Amino acid sequence: MDKLISNDVKTEELVLNMGPQHPSTHGVLRLVVELEGELIVNVKPYIGYLHRCFEKHCEAMTYPQVVPYTDRMDYLASMSNNLGYAIAVERLMGIEVPERVEYIRVIMAELQRIASHLVALGTYGVDIGAFTPFLYCFIAREKILNLFEMTCGARLLYNYIWVGGLSHDIHPDFVRLTKEFIEYFKPKIVELNELLSFNKIFIERTANVGILPLETAVNYGVTGPVLRASGLKWDLRKNDPYSIYHKFDFDIPVGDGRMGTVGDSWDRYFVRVREMEESLKIIEQAIDQIPDGDVKAAIPRRIKPPKGTIYSRTENPKGELGYFIISDGSVNPFRVKVRAPSFVNLAVIGEMSKGHLVADLIAILGSLDIVLGEIDR
Amino acid sequence: MGLLDREFSDGNIVIAKTEDLLNWARLSSLWQLSFGLACCAIEMMATSASHYDFDRFGVIPRPSPRQADIIIISGTVTLKMATRIKRLYEQMPDPKYIISMGSCSNCGGPYWEHGYHVLKGVDRVIPVDVYVPGCPPRPEALLEGLIKLQEKIRHETLRKKTA
Amino acid sequence: MKTPGEIFEILKEKFGDKITGIETELPVEPVISVDPLAIKEVCEFLRDNDDLRFDTLMSLAGVDDANGEKTKDEDGYDIIKGGTLSVYYHLDSIQKGHKVTLKVSVEREKPEVESVESVWRAADWHEREAFDMYGIVFLNHPDLRRILMPEDWQGHPLRKDYKNPEYYQGMKVPY
């Protein structure tokens, strides 16, 4: 027996290429994985397969023309992208928007957060091997898309939040249907928890996998649910308030290591589930208070910000979305740099997956919830 | 066609042209390469999910190009990705079909002018059967595109290849 | 919690000439200019000082200032000679709750900046992006390669005088 199995068997390092076409990379991401047997030694992401030259386009467009391009960065959260850009330009120009606009913006951004998280949770289930939750999540998401479509006519890329206002006022039925949606969706979260979150197999696959310590997370600049799952209560809606979030009462869920260790994949997953509940709370508070007014009143006729720079950030479903705009006083931005949350969050994957099994890499990558559109821009 | 939609009262022989039989078999089970590029991929996912149910047309996602009949180019094709798409297409077994979904893969879409890294239409690297316009196209539009492709396959002949 | 003005005073006292100025007349946010080869030690100080504690780098952006002489090359294309490229650093302190913006400017013909990758790992990909888009070289960066564009791409696309190629690997690029 001793002759057959010896302890000093050396394995050769294997380099495995994953992507750009792979069902679990959530787009066109390429990962080069260095393996020793089944264990991951290092992961190197190669990005840029969806580089669509957003920043060059900004320099050629006028300020309002940039809005539809922001839609196409994080295409799962177009409303939030619009909002971030609109707020950045408004701060640069010193525009105050009417109260009604602020309320509608917050409702849209929170609905968008739920829709984005539903895709994240559903596809995460598919990555792990549970197909059914994906179908359930998409039923609920479809209802949110119907609300958006009723408002602005598009299902995915809205071009709805403009600098200084909105492209359309809400539909007369919007308030009623949103309330119906809230009532519909509350039991769905319980259902999702029963179906996936507390499923034994799912917990086995995700708890204690891909632990991200808080110090590493902060040093890498990680934000959003990924940072909060590592145990830091950091949410720009509270910590660097914008729009009218200070008026609403809501919690910031953080990872508590309930199933394993703080900052593991299950925590990242479950922070998103709880954020959907909090978003529902905000919508519930806002939907009854929408004041009257004209949503287009504050839209300037000619958008020509003064010379200057601004870095403005908002809390996207995926993390901190920052717009750095330099204005040279003309109608075109001189420079727009986007600090995309997924771009920064993805950089940490090598650190997180070291020493894990190769099968866990999918669980770790899915828990980061990346969108290639905003990584490559 | 109507091969199977009429009940057989007696006998069990069906006489049909080989072409019709082959075409009918092909168009009823178009396995799709599960491959998404950008925004349109999300609409493609929505088409596959519960509300629109791509499965009822026999479209089932397959992760490997070796098992796929159809590739839906769903999103912006960049220059860095174009060579990979060509490789994927070459790996698929014949007969193979391509749907170009959305303005970006049709012609460059909103990136046609300043997109220094965007290929202005996927038909510059691989042949396209059906173009679906929209940015992004609604799931209904993608379904319509698929039906158009099925129509095209139905009229294929063995003598002259159309795709 | 400190204002950018106070932070500027602290830095000026510590580093003297390496802090080249502060622009406050801009709307919205003041920008502190730093010597490009001293940026790493300034950032280390900002991170480790007990009063400042800048623990994250929010964003790092390359910028083409396009302030050089605009001429034409032999083929008649517009090019820019001289002038500067800049890098903007947006720092944030989670512990103290304050923010600051730093800026370094380098010559267009020899754009070399000290890397801050060892201070914040977040800078790794941002610096690679600035190198890819503007050709700014970050000294002592462990892995300075193109990140978004293909490895064999010519030129740096976000420079204001960038000229797009006609063909890339046999594929026509313009519409």
XYZ file of C-alpha atoms in Angstrom:
715
model
C 0.000 0.000 0.000
C 2.811 2.369 0.865
C 4.206 1.965 -2.580
C 0.970 3.034 -4.226
C 0.268 6.191 -2.235
C 3.137 8.375 -1.258
C 2.876 11.749 0.368
C 5.445 13.488 -1.724
C 3.474 13.284 -4.939
C 3.881 16.594 -6.703
C 1.112 17.991 -8.825
C 1.849 20.240 -11.698
C 0.305 23.688 -11.739
C -2.596 23.831 -14.143
C -3.752 27.014 -15.820
C -7.436 26.967 -16.638
C -9.101 29.496 -18.875
C -12.679 30.415 -18.035
C -14.590 32.629 -20.423
C -15.214 34.956 -22.222
C -18.031 32.601 -23.172
C -19.048 30.810 -20.009
C -22.555 30.513 -18.593
C -21.525 31.616 -15.107
C -19.384 34.645 -15.778
C -22.427 36.942 -16.060
C -21.270 38.357 -19.339
C -18.030 38.434 -21.217
C -15.516 38.133 -18.425
C -12.423 36.007 -18.778
C -10.800 34.480 -15.735
C -7.442 32.763 -15.874
C -7.305 30.376 -12.941
C -4.075 28.864 -11.692
C -4.781 25.558 -10.017
C -2.834 23.155 -7.914
C -4.929 20.030 -8.146
C -8.397 21.248 -7.251
C -7.193 24.203 -5.224
C -7.035 27.732 -6.568
C -3.638 29.374 -6.371
C -4.538 32.574 -8.146
C -7.295 34.099 -10.266
C -6.569 36.792 -12.811
C -9.537 38.560 -14.391
C -9.179 39.839 -17.950
C -11.740 42.481 -18.778
C -12.478 44.827 -21.652
C -14.522 42.509 -23.852
C -17.431 44.936 -23.571
C -15.518 48.218 -23.641
C -17.957 50.546 -25.366
C -16.040 53.803 -25.042
C -18.504 55.528 -22.688
C -16.027 58.180 -21.611
C -15.135 59.108 -25.189
C -18.814 59.419 -26.043
C -19.359 61.809 -23.135
C -16.764 64.176 -24.517
C -18.535 64.288 -27.868
C -22.080 64.683 -26.488
C -23.858 67.515 -24.748
C -24.799 67.053 -21.096
C -28.403 65.868 -21.684
C -27.270 63.550 -24.480
C -25.060 61.621 -22.071
C -28.058 60.337 -20.064
C -29.012 57.494 -22.464
C -25.409 56.292 -22.450
C -25.430 56.074 -18.662
C -28.377 53.673 -19.041
C -26.176 51.261 -20.877
C -23.448 50.971 -18.260
C -25.129 49.059 -15.479
C -28.026 47.851 -17.567
C -29.627 46.109 -14.609
C -29.956 49.410 -12.773
C -30.477 52.081 -15.410
C -32.594 54.312 -13.182
C -29.861 54.460 -10.559
C -27.271 55.339 -13.193
C -29.472 58.151 -14.511
C -29.979 59.404 -10.982
C -26.255 59.490 -10.215
C -25.465 61.450 -13.352
C -28.365 63.868 -12.919
C -27.338 64.592 -9.332
C -23.708 65.175 -10.349
C -24.603 67.732 -13.031
C -27.200 69.388 -10.799
C -24.604 69.835 -8.049
C -22.181 71.293 -10.558
C -24.773 73.792 -11.761
C -26.451 74.382 -8.403
C -29.943 73.357 -9.515
C -32.642 72.599 -6.955
C -35.248 70.166 -8.230
C -38.917 70.210 -7.180
C -40.038 68.028 -4.276
C -42.247 65.893 -6.527
C -39.288 65.014 -8.703
C -37.242 63.964 -5.669
C -39.993 61.649 -4.441
C -40.496 60.014 -7.812
C -36.729 59.590 -8.215
C -36.399 57.851 -4.864
C -39.298 55.507 -5.627
C -37.826 54.638 -9.021
C -34.334 54.100 -7.624
C -35.619 51.778 -4.910
C -37.806 49.805 -7.323
C -34.729 49.502 -9.481
C -32.717 48.246 -6.522
C -35.266 45.475 -5.980
C -35.239 44.574 -9.688
C -31.450 44.475 -9.790
C -31.190 42.357 -6.649
C -33.810 39.967 -8.038
C -31.600 39.295 -11.045
C -28.563 38.935 -8.784
C -30.284 36.445 -6.484
C -31.969 34.507 -9.272
C -28.838 34.066 -11.362
C -26.843 33.243 -8.245
C -29.232 30.348 -7.709
C -28.613 29.202 -11.278
C -24.842 29.368 -10.743
C -25.109 27.176 -7.659
C -27.428 24.735 -9.422
C -30.905 25.805 -8.340
C -32.892 26.775 -11.407
C -36.364 27.297 -9.918
C -35.667 30.469 -7.859
C -34.517 32.151 -11.090
C -37.975 31.708 -12.599
C -39.677 32.986 -9.446
C -37.417 36.040 -9.289
C -38.103 36.904 -12.893
C -41.879 36.791 -12.371
C -41.535 39.456 -9.695
C -39.038 41.453 -11.725
C -41.395 41.454 -14.679
C -43.961 43.259 -12.505
C -41.466 46.022 -11.696
C -40.591 46.323 -15.376
C -44.287 46.788 -16.113
C -44.370 49.711 -13.686
C -41.356 51.268 -15.413
C -42.790 50.656 -18.829
C -46.001 52.358 -17.820
C -43.961 55.355 -16.666
C -41.539 55.885 -19.509
C -42.226 53.323 -22.205
C -39.112 51.214 -21.911
C -38.495 47.918 -20.192
C -34.769 48.037 -19.618
C -33.067 51.288 -20.613
C -35.228 54.143 -19.454
C -33.577 57.521 -20.056
C -36.050 58.706 -17.448
C -34.214 60.831 -14.907
C -32.974 63.969 -16.615
C -30.793 66.781 -15.395
C -33.199 68.966 -13.415
C -36.236 66.742 -13.698
C -37.846 63.724 -15.339
C -38.723 62.892 -18.904
C -42.377 62.180 -18.069
C -44.681 62.528 -15.139
C -45.923 59.278 -13.619
C -49.018 57.538 -14.942
C -52.246 58.215 -12.991
C -52.434 54.525 -12.049
C -48.809 54.321 -10.942
C -49.426 54.897 -7.236
C -52.189 52.303 -7.045
C -50.232 49.685 -8.955
C -47.080 50.265 -6.925
C -49.050 49.707 -3.733
C -50.402 46.506 -5.225
C -46.881 45.470 -6.065
C -45.698 46.073 -2.498
C -48.475 43.863 -1.162
C -47.678 41.249 -3.787
C -43.953 41.278 -3.195
C -43.793 41.035 0.610
C -44.791 37.352 0.758
C -42.502 36.666 -2.219
C -39.430 37.477 -0.116
C -40.571 34.906 2.455
C -41.086 32.469 -0.380
C -37.593 33.137 -1.752
C -36.136 32.559 1.701
C -37.902 29.233 2.011
C -36.957 28.252 -1.504
C -33.309 29.247 -1.550
C -31.858 31.250 1.346
C -32.341 28.607 4.044
C -32.000 25.646 1.758
C -29.501 23.201 3.210
C -27.679 22.560 -0.047
C -27.449 26.258 -0.818
C -25.996 27.008 2.616
C -23.454 24.210 2.225
C -22.325 25.700 -1.064
C -22.059 29.309 0.120
C -21.431 29.557 3.877
C -17.742 29.926 4.794
C -16.901 30.254 1.095
C -15.018 33.278 -0.167
C -14.623 35.117 3.105
C -13.722 38.770 2.609
C -12.207 40.338 5.740
C -13.219 43.925 6.372
C -9.696 45.347 6.192
C -9.079 43.828 2.779
C -12.444 45.073 1.592
C -11.727 48.659 2.635
C -8.226 48.633 1.193
C -9.545 47.390 -2.141
C -12.224 50.087 -2.085
C -15.039 47.562 -2.217
C -18.492 49.066 -1.686
C -22.157 48.167 -1.653
C -23.613 44.897 -0.413
C -20.185 43.265 -0.697
C -18.713 45.698 1.829
C -21.751 45.600 4.091
C -21.639 41.802 4.189
C -18.138 42.123 5.643
C -19.700 43.861 8.619
C -19.379 47.604 7.993
C -22.507 49.759 8.165
C -21.640 51.940 5.188
C -24.369 53.138 2.915
C -24.170 56.430 1.054
C -27.885 56.940 1.493
C -27.090 57.471 5.193
C -23.382 58.310 5.251
C -23.258 60.846 2.433
C -26.937 61.665 1.938
C -28.271 62.764 -1.412
C -31.749 63.458 -2.747
C -34.287 63.113 0.083
C -33.189 59.886 1.731
C -32.855 61.642 5.085
C -36.646 61.822 5.261
C -37.163 58.080 5.343
C -36.721 55.547 8.055
C -34.813 52.445 7.001
C -32.096 50.112 8.236
C -28.784 49.176 6.678
C -28.454 45.400 6.757
C -24.960 44.075 7.444
C -23.508 40.597 7.351
C -23.628 38.827 10.706
C -22.080 35.467 9.891
C -25.281 33.665 10.748
C -24.482 30.583 8.690
C -20.709 30.707 8.856
C -18.255 33.576 9.048
C -18.879 37.294 8.603
C -18.205 38.242 4.996
C -18.815 34.867 3.360
C -20.809 34.334 0.204
C -24.014 33.535 2.065
C -23.785 36.842 3.919
C -23.371 38.721 0.667
C -26.391 36.918 -0.694
C -28.539 37.536 2.347
C -27.643 41.227 2.670
C -29.263 41.660 -0.740
C -32.416 39.849 0.366
C -32.721 42.108 3.375
C -32.001 45.218 1.326
C -35.041 44.424 -0.768
C -37.148 44.568 2.413
C -35.635 47.921 3.313
C -36.283 49.271 -0.174
C -39.907 48.221 0.163
C -40.044 50.206 3.413
C -38.769 53.331 1.664
C -41.218 52.977 -1.209
C -44.082 52.459 1.234
C -43.222 55.682 3.031
C -42.675 57.685 -0.133
C -45.585 56.532 -2.229
C -48.237 58.227 -0.072
C -46.455 61.543 0.193
C -45.755 62.462 -3.439
C -46.555 66.189 -3.589
C -48.067 67.920 -6.596
C -45.933 69.867 -9.006
C -44.440 70.037 -12.455
C -41.693 67.498 -13.050
C -40.177 69.494 -15.882
C -40.179 72.880 -14.180
C -36.522 72.906 -13.190
C -35.040 71.503 -16.398
C -32.740 74.243 -17.688
C -33.190 75.276 -21.271
C -29.492 75.233 -21.904
C -27.252 73.051 -19.799
C -23.910 74.765 -19.576
C -22.273 74.255 -16.193
C -19.630 76.709 -14.984
C -15.944 75.807 -15.161
C -15.105 73.353 -12.406
C -14.844 69.777 -11.250
C -17.090 67.529 -9.226
C -16.940 64.026 -7.868
C -20.448 62.972 -6.943
C -21.403 59.542 -5.698
C -24.634 57.656 -5.124
C -25.489 54.250 -3.732
C -26.251 51.968 -6.647
C -27.583 48.451 -6.122
C -24.028 47.243 -6.660
C -22.166 49.833 -4.651
C -20.792 53.332 -4.896
C -21.297 54.824 -8.338
C -19.164 57.906 -8.722
C -19.201 60.428 -11.545
C -16.157 62.644 -11.859
C -17.023 65.482 -14.219
C -14.738 68.257 -15.408
C -16.516 71.138 -17.055
C -14.705 73.673 -19.200
C -17.736 75.921 -19.397
C -18.975 74.626 -22.755
C -22.021 72.498 -23.586
C -19.938 69.300 -23.761
C -18.315 67.751 -20.701
C -14.520 68.037 -20.871
C -14.054 64.743 -19.074
C -16.397 62.242 -17.436
C -14.864 59.440 -15.452
C -17.106 56.790 -13.988
C -16.076 55.001 -10.864
C -18.095 51.866 -11.430
C -18.852 49.732 -8.370
C -18.443 46.388 -10.158
C -15.070 47.446 -11.577
C -13.701 47.895 -8.090
C -15.555 44.945 -6.551
C -14.247 42.499 -9.145
C -10.608 43.378 -8.468
C -10.784 41.641 -5.105
C -11.700 38.213 -6.499
C -8.127 36.948 -6.584
C -7.721 37.686 -2.904
C -11.011 36.027 -1.980
C -10.704 32.794 -3.874
C -7.176 31.748 -2.917
C -7.131 28.283 -1.385
C -10.701 27.445 -2.355
C -11.831 24.598 -4.572
C -12.286 25.419 -8.213
C -16.020 24.724 -7.946
C -16.309 27.453 -5.320
C -15.027 30.064 -7.729
C -18.474 30.227 -9.325
C -20.093 30.697 -5.932
C -17.679 33.509 -5.109
C -18.004 35.260 -8.462
C -21.803 35.079 -8.364
C -21.909 36.534 -4.868
C -20.055 39.652 -6.049
C -22.933 40.449 -8.448
C -20.958 42.046 -11.242
C -22.249 43.623 -14.435
C -19.759 43.682 -17.275
C -21.392 46.715 -18.860
C -20.126 48.960 -16.107
C -16.836 47.173 -15.546
C -15.763 47.788 -19.125
C -17.939 50.835 -19.808
C -46.878 21.333 -43.466
C -49.319 19.858 -40.973
C -47.542 16.550 -40.503
C -48.730 15.823 -37.035
C -51.544 18.228 -36.412
C -54.171 16.003 -38.020
C -55.240 12.862 -36.289
C -54.590 9.518 -37.933
C -57.857 7.681 -38.352
C -56.407 4.592 -39.987
C -53.053 3.431 -41.184
C -49.715 4.672 -39.964
C -47.811 5.768 -42.993
C -46.997 9.391 -43.590
C -45.662 10.412 -46.948
C -43.597 13.540 -46.943
C -40.619 14.997 -48.686
C -37.314 14.355 -46.943
C -36.683 18.072 -47.039
C -39.925 18.840 -45.259
C -39.208 16.300 -42.569
C -35.667 17.530 -42.012
C -36.689 21.159 -41.989
C -39.539 20.479 -39.600
C -37.212 18.663 -37.237
C -34.631 21.423 -37.390
C -36.951 24.323 -36.853
C -38.735 22.709 -33.930
C -35.687 22.202 -31.796
C -33.288 25.084 -32.169
C -30.811 24.732 -29.359
C -29.362 28.059 -28.480
C -25.818 28.754 -27.376
C -26.177 30.239 -23.916
C -24.083 33.258 -24.576
C -24.884 36.839 -23.729
C -22.954 40.004 -24.446
C -24.591 43.091 -23.006
C -27.925 44.723 -22.262
C -29.788 42.602 -24.814
C -28.633 39.485 -22.967
C -30.819 40.546 -20.063
C -33.814 40.719 -22.377
C -32.771 37.352 -23.775
C -32.746 35.999 -20.235
C -36.177 37.487 -19.658
C -37.332 35.764 -22.850
C -36.068 32.437 -21.521
C -37.626 32.989 -18.097
C -41.128 32.337 -16.926
C -43.043 35.195 -18.489
C -42.144 34.670 -22.155
C -40.937 31.069 -22.067
C -38.579 30.473 -24.969
C -38.847 26.722 -24.344
C -42.191 26.479 -26.079
C -40.430 27.096 -29.403
C -37.935 24.357 -28.657
C -35.200 26.810 -27.765
C -33.121 25.429 -24.937
C -29.855 27.049 -23.835
C -26.760 24.899 -24.260
C -23.483 26.034 -22.737
C -21.292 24.454 -25.422
C -21.091 25.608 -29.042
C -20.649 21.950 -30.100
C -24.240 21.252 -29.082
C -25.835 24.440 -30.348
C -27.795 25.129 -33.533
C -28.334 28.834 -33.132
C -26.355 31.684 -31.668
C -28.093 34.881 -30.636
C -25.643 37.779 -30.723
C -27.211 39.775 -27.916
C -25.347 42.992 -27.435
C -22.452 45.165 -28.479
C -19.681 43.327 -30.295
C -16.343 44.906 -29.486
C -13.195 44.410 -31.481
C -11.667 42.446 -28.628
C -14.688 40.115 -28.594
C -15.208 39.820 -32.356
C -12.465 37.268 -32.904
C -13.864 35.159 -30.066
C -17.344 35.277 -31.552
C -15.938 34.123 -34.853
C -14.234 31.243 -33.065
C -17.494 30.278 -31.337
C -19.308 30.343 -34.642
C -16.704 28.137 -36.251
C -17.020 25.626 -33.434
C -20.734 25.138 -33.989
C -21.768 22.138 -36.130
C -23.703 22.664 -39.353
C -26.480 23.615 -39.943
C -26.071 26.749 -37.850
C -28.076 29.924 -37.680
C -27.474 33.388 -36.309
C -29.887 35.949 -34.937
C -28.413 39.396 -34.492
C -30.318 40.907 -31.601
C -30.396 44.645 -31.049
C -29.038 47.695 -32.781
C -25.480 47.252 -31.536
C -24.927 43.914 -33.206
C -26.932 45.007 -36.253
C -24.913 48.110 -37.016
C -23.123 49.473 -33.968
C -26.211 51.069 -32.443
C -25.610 54.185 -30.355
C -21.866 53.570 -30.569
C -21.648 53.832 -34.336
C -19.890 57.180 -34.467
C -17.479 57.507 -31.562
C -17.092 53.852 -30.623
C -13.410 53.335 -31.356
C -13.573 49.831 -29.916
C -16.978 48.739 -31.233
C -17.465 46.570 -34.288
C -20.127 48.271 -36.415
C -22.287 45.228 -36.985
C -21.585 41.572 -36.308
C -22.182 40.798 -39.999
C -18.671 42.067 -40.630
C -17.312 38.856 -39.101
C -20.068 36.218 -39.365
C -23.138 35.796 -41.616
C -26.467 36.756 -40.047
C -29.852 35.147 -40.784
C -32.258 37.409 -38.940
C -31.797 40.942 -37.649
C -33.957 42.019 -34.709
C -34.067 45.808 -34.327
C -34.438 47.626 -31.038
C -32.314 48.943 -28.229
C -32.924 46.562 -26.610
C -35.621 44.650 -28.513
C -38.553 43.574 -26.397
C -38.830 39.837 -25.743
C -41.783 39.769 -28.157
C -39.498 41.137 -30.859
C -36.969 38.395 -30.228
C -39.737 35.810 -30.423
C -40.834 37.319 -33.722
C -37.248 37.104 -34.943
C -37.150 33.451 -34.011
C -40.416 32.772 -35.844
C -38.957 34.485 -38.899
C -35.939 32.212 -38.662
C -38.189 29.169 -38.396
C -40.009 30.365 -41.488
C -36.693 30.598 -43.273
C -35.658 27.093 -42.244
C -39.024 25.726 -43.350
C -38.285 26.752 -46.932
C -34.751 25.470 -47.096
C -33.987 22.865 -49.713
C -31.240 20.311 -49.897
C -30.359 21.441 -53.396
C -29.652 25.043 -52.654
C -28.410 26.157 -49.278
C -29.852 29.431 -48.117
C -28.092 29.809 -44.803
C -13.510 65.841 10.267
C -11.335 68.312 8.383
C -11.954 70.657 5.473
C -9.732 70.505 2.376
C -8.216 73.843 3.443
C -7.093 72.420 6.785
C -5.752 69.291 5.098
C -3.785 71.508 2.723
C -2.222 73.348 5.680
C -1.218 70.062 7.342
C 0.317 68.765 4.112
C 2.087 72.031 3.387
C 3.677 71.992 6.826
C 4.812 68.387 6.440
C 5.941 68.324 2.801
C 6.712 71.919 1.914
C 7.465 72.430 -1.764
C 6.116 69.054 -2.824
C 2.606 70.403 -2.342
C 2.341 72.829 -5.205
C -0.948 74.564 -4.508
C -4.661 74.479 -3.915
C -7.396 75.602 -6.270
C -10.339 76.843 -4.279
C -12.096 79.113 -6.746
C -13.533 76.075 -8.576
C -17.173 75.465 -7.863
C -17.973 72.461 -5.687
C -14.626 70.994 -4.626
C -11.106 72.336 -3.965
C -8.220 70.447 -5.552
C -4.773 70.105 -3.939
C -1.861 69.831 -6.401
C 1.013 67.525 -5.535
C 4.388 66.765 -7.077
C 3.999 63.605 -9.233
C 7.011 61.861 -7.742
C 5.981 62.622 -4.159
C 2.385 61.442 -4.456
C 3.112 58.078 -2.854
C 4.618 59.449 0.351
C 1.891 62.078 0.585
C -0.745 59.365 0.238
C 0.982 57.162 2.815
C 0.956 60.084 5.218
C -2.712 60.788 4.504
C -3.566 57.146 5.173
C -1.543 56.713 8.362
C -1.901 60.079 10.078
C -4.212 59.804 13.077
C -6.083 63.008 12.281
C -6.628 62.212 8.624
C -7.011 58.427 8.189
C -7.858 58.350 4.491
C -8.524 54.631 4.322
C -10.020 54.326 0.835
C -9.292 55.581 -2.622
C -12.696 56.245 -4.135
C -11.536 56.986 -7.618
C -8.462 57.694 -9.686
C -8.939 59.438 -12.993
C -6.534 60.318 -15.761
C -7.261 63.528 -17.640
C -5.862 65.023 -20.829
C -5.667 68.735 -20.101
C -5.221 69.545 -23.810
C -3.387 72.740 -22.900
C -0.456 72.269 -25.257
C 0.168 73.680 -28.692
C -2.301 72.411 -31.286
C -0.591 71.657 -34.592
C -0.927 69.304 -37.533
C 1.288 66.325 -38.252
C 2.655 65.484 -41.726
C -0.609 63.731 -42.719
C -2.711 66.713 -41.738
C -4.189 65.284 -38.538
C -4.603 67.486 -35.472
C -2.092 66.706 -32.763
C -1.199 68.350 -29.478
C 2.388 69.103 -28.559
C 3.516 69.930 -25.044
C 1.151 70.652 -22.198
C 0.194 68.273 -19.452
C -1.706 65.139 -18.531
C -3.179 64.973 -15.043
C -4.263 62.354 -12.557
C -6.984 63.118 -10.002
C -7.172 61.158 -6.749
C -10.409 61.172 -4.763
C -9.777 60.037 -1.223
C -12.330 59.236 1.408
C -12.059 58.491 5.098
C -14.654 56.064 6.386
C -13.436 56.561 9.966
C -13.332 60.354 9.977
C -15.958 61.128 7.365
C -14.010 63.641 5.281
C -12.962 63.723 1.641
C -10.189 65.328 -0.352
C -9.152 65.589 -3.988
C -5.502 65.487 -5.029
C -4.115 66.222 -8.447
C -0.783 65.641 -10.115
C 0.212 67.050 -13.507
C 2.915 65.581 -15.726
C 4.393 66.517 -19.065
C 2.614 65.045 -22.034
C 5.829 63.788 -23.604
C 7.103 62.101 -20.425
C 4.093 61.198 -18.264
C 5.515 59.482 -15.187
C 3.731 59.329 -11.838
C 4.619 57.374 -8.728
C 2.157 54.514 -8.205
C -0.014 54.437 -5.093
C -0.878 50.775 -5.557
C 1.063 49.859 -2.415
C -0.955 52.363 -0.379
C -4.400 51.294 -1.539
C -4.851 48.132 -3.557
C -7.879 49.825 -5.114
C -5.449 51.876 -7.200
C -4.229 48.804 -9.089
C -6.930 48.629 -11.750
C -7.572 52.365 -11.812
C -3.925 53.019 -12.650
C -3.931 50.351 -15.304
C -6.976 52.051 -16.811
C -5.291 55.457 -16.789
C -2.252 53.890 -18.449
C -4.452 52.227 -21.053
C -6.480 55.323 -21.853
C -3.839 58.072 -21.550
C -0.465 56.364 -21.566
C 0.406 57.672 -18.126
C 3.187 55.492 -16.722
C 2.869 54.639 -13.048
C 6.316 53.980 -11.659
C 6.691 50.900 -9.431
C 3.296 49.527 -10.397
C 3.601 45.703 -10.196
C 1.619 44.853 -13.319
C 1.185 47.804 -15.651
C -0.577 46.346 -18.705
C -3.489 47.431 -20.822
C -6.731 46.568 -19.088
C -9.643 47.439 -21.375
C -8.154 47.607 -24.851
C -6.523 44.579 -26.501
C -2.824 44.070 -25.792
C -1.803 44.859 -29.370
C -3.772 48.109 -29.644
C -1.912 51.186 -30.839
C -2.339 54.538 -29.124
C -4.248 55.758 -26.097
C -7.887 56.384 -26.997
C -8.957 59.021 -24.494
C -6.225 61.488 -25.435
C -7.839 64.450 -27.116
C -5.735 64.060 -30.272
C -6.323 60.326 -30.624
C -6.801 59.109 -34.173
C -8.783 55.924 -34.598
C -7.196 53.260 -36.820
C -8.842 52.265 -40.087
C -8.466 48.530 -39.530
C -7.851 46.272 -36.531
C -6.862 42.672 -37.301
C -8.567 42.885 -40.674
C -11.815 44.296 -39.278
C -12.894 47.719 -40.456
C -13.273 50.051 -37.494
C -15.144 53.161 -38.748
C -18.818 52.879 -39.627
